[in-house]
């Protein structure tokens, strides 16, 4: 979690001086990213306003968001995962991937990410 969190925070900071305020994704992965960033960002769970009532459309536009997903769940690294698209419409994302080593046996997880800067 610390490695993933630091990597995603670094990706955000390379693109804007604003602190990362919102991380979007499924709860385990977005939660891992948010866990070790200071100040701690909010998690926009599955880009669903009902699951994350602390996130509003206005806050999302003002803050932007970093979106994270496992490529094993959503294999396209150059588009926002389908379940998240409606809530994140109107942003111009920048995409990338990140490989995370899992232990010492060569296992890894590949994440897709998108930076959606404040509007």
PDB file of C-alpha atoms in Angstrom:
ATOM      1  CA  UNK A   1       0.000   0.000   0.000  1.00  0.00           C
ATOM      2  CA  UNK A   2       2.813   2.447   0.836  1.00  0.00           C
ATOM      3  CA  UNK A   3       4.551   1.865  -2.494  1.00  0.00           C
ATOM      4  CA  UNK A   4       1.353   2.239  -4.516  1.00  0.00           C
ATOM      5  CA  UNK A   5       0.331   5.305  -2.523  1.00  0.00           C
ATOM      6  CA  UNK A   6       3.705   7.008  -3.002  1.00  0.00           C
ATOM      7  CA  UNK A   7       3.730   6.240  -6.730  1.00  0.00           C
ATOM      8  CA  UNK A   8       0.236   7.637  -7.320  1.00  0.00           C
ATOM      9  CA  UNK A   9       0.926  10.718  -5.188  1.00  0.00           C
ATOM     10  CA  UNK A  10       4.087  11.309  -7.232  1.00  0.00           C
ATOM     11  CA  UNK A  11       2.168  10.995 -10.499  1.00  0.00           C
ATOM     12  CA  UNK A  12      -0.337  13.580  -9.255  1.00  0.00           C
ATOM     13  CA  UNK A  13       2.352  15.968  -8.006  1.00  0.00           C
ATOM     14  CA  UNK A  14       4.156  15.868 -11.369  1.00  0.00           C
ATOM     15  CA  UNK A  15       1.051  17.369 -12.959  1.00  0.00           C
ATOM     16  CA  UNK A  16      -0.232  19.930 -10.466  1.00  0.00           C
ATOM     17  CA  UNK A  17       0.864  21.673  -7.266  1.00  0.00           C
ATOM     18  CA  UNK A  18      -2.637  21.171  -5.806  1.00  0.00           C
ATOM     19  CA  UNK A  19      -2.794  18.413  -3.189  1.00  0.00           C
ATOM     20  CA  UNK A  20      -4.526  15.206  -4.208  1.00  0.00           C
ATOM     21  CA  UNK A  21      -7.988  15.601  -2.672  1.00  0.00           C
ATOM     22  CA  UNK A  22      -9.929  12.721  -4.262  1.00  0.00           C
ATOM     23  CA  UNK A  23      -8.914   9.203  -5.310  1.00  0.00           C
ATOM     24  CA  UNK A  24     -11.448   7.338  -7.455  1.00  0.00           C
ATOM     25  CA  UNK A  25     -11.675   3.577  -7.824  1.00  0.00           C
ATOM     26  CA  UNK A  26     -12.859   0.451  -6.115  1.00  0.00           C
ATOM     27  CA  UNK A  27     -12.660   0.658  -2.361  1.00  0.00           C
ATOM     28  CA  UNK A  28      -9.638  -1.626  -1.776  1.00  0.00           C
ATOM     29  CA  UNK A  29      -7.359  -0.037  -4.372  1.00  0.00           C
ATOM     30  CA  UNK A  30      -8.404   3.604  -4.046  1.00  0.00           C
ATOM     31  CA  UNK A  31      -8.370   3.139  -0.271  1.00  0.00           C
ATOM     32  CA  UNK A  32      -4.790   1.838  -0.380  1.00  0.00           C
ATOM     33  CA  UNK A  33      -3.714   4.891  -2.348  1.00  0.00           C
ATOM     34  CA  UNK A  34      -5.439   7.303   0.038  1.00  0.00           C
ATOM     35  CA  UNK A  35      -4.124   5.578   3.169  1.00  0.00           C
ATOM     36  CA  UNK A  36      -0.581   6.982   3.138  1.00  0.00           C
ATOM     37  CA  UNK A  37      -0.998  10.387   1.480  1.00  0.00           C
ATOM     38  CA  UNK A  38      -0.925  13.515   3.650  1.00  0.00           C
ATOM     39  CA  UNK A  39      -3.218  15.303   3.843  1.00  0.00           C
ATOM     40  CA  UNK A  40      -5.373  12.209   3.355  1.00  0.00           C
ATOM     41  CA  UNK A  41      -7.582  12.398   0.259  1.00  0.00           C
ATOM     42  CA  UNK A  42     -11.176  11.238   0.177  1.00  0.00           C
ATOM     43  CA  UNK A  43     -12.085   8.053  -1.669  1.00  0.00           C
ATOM     44  CA  UNK A  44     -14.738   8.319  -4.372  1.00  0.00           C
ATOM     45  CA  UNK A  45     -15.889   4.704  -4.144  1.00  0.00           C
ATOM     46  CA  UNK A  46     -16.513   3.296  -7.612  1.00  0.00           C
ATOM     47  CA  UNK A  47     -17.278   6.861  -8.824  1.00  0.00           C
ATOM     48  CA  UNK A  48     -20.700   6.472  -7.228  1.00  0.00           C
ATOM     49  CA  UNK A  49     -22.118   9.550  -5.497  1.00  0.00           C
ATOM     50  CA  UNK A  50     -24.501   7.327  -3.477  1.00  0.00           C
ATOM     51  CA  UNK A  51     -21.595   5.332  -2.035  1.00  0.00           C
ATOM     52  CA  UNK A  52     -19.557   8.503  -1.424  1.00  0.00           C
ATOM     53  CA  UNK A  53     -21.940  11.273  -0.315  1.00  0.00           C
ATOM     54  CA  UNK A  54     -18.947  13.394   0.771  1.00  0.00           C
ATOM     55  CA  UNK A  55     -18.061  13.840  -2.905  1.00  0.00           C
ATOM     56  CA  UNK A  56     -20.153  16.273  -4.929  1.00  0.00           C
ATOM     57  CA  UNK A  57     -19.972  17.168  -8.599  1.00  0.00           C
ATOM     58  CA  UNK A  58     -18.806  20.650  -7.612  1.00  0.00           C
ATOM     59  CA  UNK A  59     -16.032  19.314  -5.359  1.00  0.00           C
ATOM     60  CA  UNK A  60     -14.948  16.925  -8.093  1.00  0.00           C
ATOM     61  CA  UNK A  61     -14.685  19.770 -10.633  1.00  0.00           C
ATOM     62  CA  UNK A  62     -12.748  21.971  -8.158  1.00  0.00           C
ATOM     63  CA  UNK A  63     -10.386  19.234  -6.943  1.00  0.00           C
ATOM     64  CA  UNK A  64      -9.995  16.855  -9.851  1.00  0.00           C
ATOM     65  CA  UNK A  65      -9.210  13.242  -9.070  1.00  0.00           C
ATOM     66  CA  UNK A  66      -6.763  10.438  -9.615  1.00  0.00           C
ATOM     67  CA  UNK A  67      -8.515   7.316 -10.899  1.00  0.00           C
ATOM     68  CA  UNK A  68      -6.967   3.896 -10.303  1.00  0.00           C
ATOM     69  CA  UNK A  69      -7.984   0.419 -11.464  1.00  0.00           C
ATOM     70  CA  UNK A  70      -6.480  -3.026 -11.902  1.00  0.00           C
ATOM     71  CA  UNK A  71      -5.948  -3.900 -15.539  1.00  0.00           C
ATOM     72  CA  UNK A  72      -7.048  -7.434 -14.687  1.00  0.00           C
ATOM     73  CA  UNK A  73     -10.491  -5.950 -13.898  1.00  0.00           C
ATOM     74  CA  UNK A  74     -10.650  -3.325 -16.669  1.00  0.00           C
ATOM     75  CA  UNK A  75      -8.047  -4.158 -19.347  1.00  0.00           C
ATOM     76  CA  UNK A  76      -7.954  -0.850 -21.236  1.00  0.00           C
ATOM     77  CA  UNK A  77      -5.225   1.445 -19.924  1.00  0.00           C
ATOM     78  CA  UNK A  78      -6.199   4.367 -22.133  1.00  0.00           C
ATOM     79  CA  UNK A  79      -9.792   4.963 -21.074  1.00  0.00           C
ATOM     80  CA  UNK A  80     -11.732   5.479 -17.867  1.00  0.00           C
ATOM     81  CA  UNK A  81     -13.355   2.196 -16.807  1.00  0.00           C
ATOM     82  CA  UNK A  82     -16.943   2.030 -18.003  1.00  0.00           C
ATOM     83  CA  UNK A  83     -18.583   2.060 -14.532  1.00  0.00           C
ATOM     84  CA  UNK A  84     -16.803   5.344 -13.694  1.00  0.00           C
ATOM     85  CA  UNK A  85     -17.329   7.260 -16.942  1.00  0.00           C
ATOM     86  CA  UNK A  86     -20.638   8.982 -16.267  1.00  0.00           C
ATOM     87  CA  UNK A  87     -19.531  10.548 -12.974  1.00  0.00           C
ATOM     88  CA  UNK A  88     -16.205  11.654 -14.479  1.00  0.00           C
ATOM     89  CA  UNK A  89     -17.509  13.067 -17.768  1.00  0.00           C
ATOM     90  CA  UNK A  90     -16.175  16.452 -18.814  1.00  0.00           C
ATOM     91  CA  UNK A  91     -12.565  15.891 -17.749  1.00  0.00           C
ATOM     92  CA  UNK A  92      -9.600  15.494 -20.094  1.00  0.00           C
ATOM     93  CA  UNK A  93      -7.703  12.580 -18.561  1.00  0.00           C
ATOM     94  CA  UNK A  94      -4.059  11.726 -18.860  1.00  0.00           C
ATOM     95  CA  UNK A  95      -3.474   7.955 -18.711  1.00  0.00           C
ATOM     96  CA  UNK A  96      -0.693   5.645 -17.656  1.00  0.00           C
ATOM     97  CA  UNK A  97       0.094   2.300 -16.083  1.00  0.00           C
ATOM     98  CA  UNK A  98       2.008   1.227 -13.011  1.00  0.00           C
ATOM     99  CA  UNK A  99       3.435  -2.231 -12.223  1.00  0.00           C
ATOM    100  CA  UNK A 100       3.550  -3.150  -8.550  1.00  0.00           C
ATOM    101  CA  UNK A 101       5.754  -6.044  -7.411  1.00  0.00           C
ATOM    102  CA  UNK A 102       3.951  -8.348  -4.984  1.00  0.00           C
ATOM    103  CA  UNK A 103       6.494 -10.061  -2.758  1.00  0.00           C
ATOM    104  CA  UNK A 104       9.638 -11.764  -3.937  1.00  0.00           C
ATOM    105  CA  UNK A 105       8.270 -14.393  -6.321  1.00  0.00           C
ATOM    106  CA  UNK A 106       7.914 -12.305  -9.464  1.00  0.00           C
ATOM    107  CA  UNK A 107       4.195 -11.733  -9.008  1.00  0.00           C
ATOM    108  CA  UNK A 108       2.920  -8.290  -9.839  1.00  0.00           C
ATOM    109  CA  UNK A 109      -0.236  -6.275 -10.330  1.00  0.00           C
ATOM    110  CA  UNK A 110      -0.601  -3.794 -13.149  1.00  0.00           C
ATOM    111  CA  UNK A 111      -2.695  -0.732 -12.490  1.00  0.00           C
ATOM    112  CA  UNK A 112      -4.176   1.732 -14.894  1.00  0.00           C
ATOM    113  CA  UNK A 113      -4.376   5.302 -13.719  1.00  0.00           C
ATOM    114  CA  UNK A 114      -5.856   8.534 -14.985  1.00  0.00           C
ATOM    115  CA  UNK A 115      -5.192  12.046 -13.760  1.00  0.00           C
ATOM    116  CA  UNK A 116      -8.200  14.322 -14.096  1.00  0.00           C
ATOM    117  CA  UNK A 117      -7.005  17.803 -13.225  1.00  0.00           C
ATOM    118  CA  UNK A 118      -9.311  20.389 -11.648  1.00  0.00           C
ATOM    119  CA  UNK A 119     -11.507  22.146 -14.201  1.00  0.00           C
TER     120      UNK A 119
END
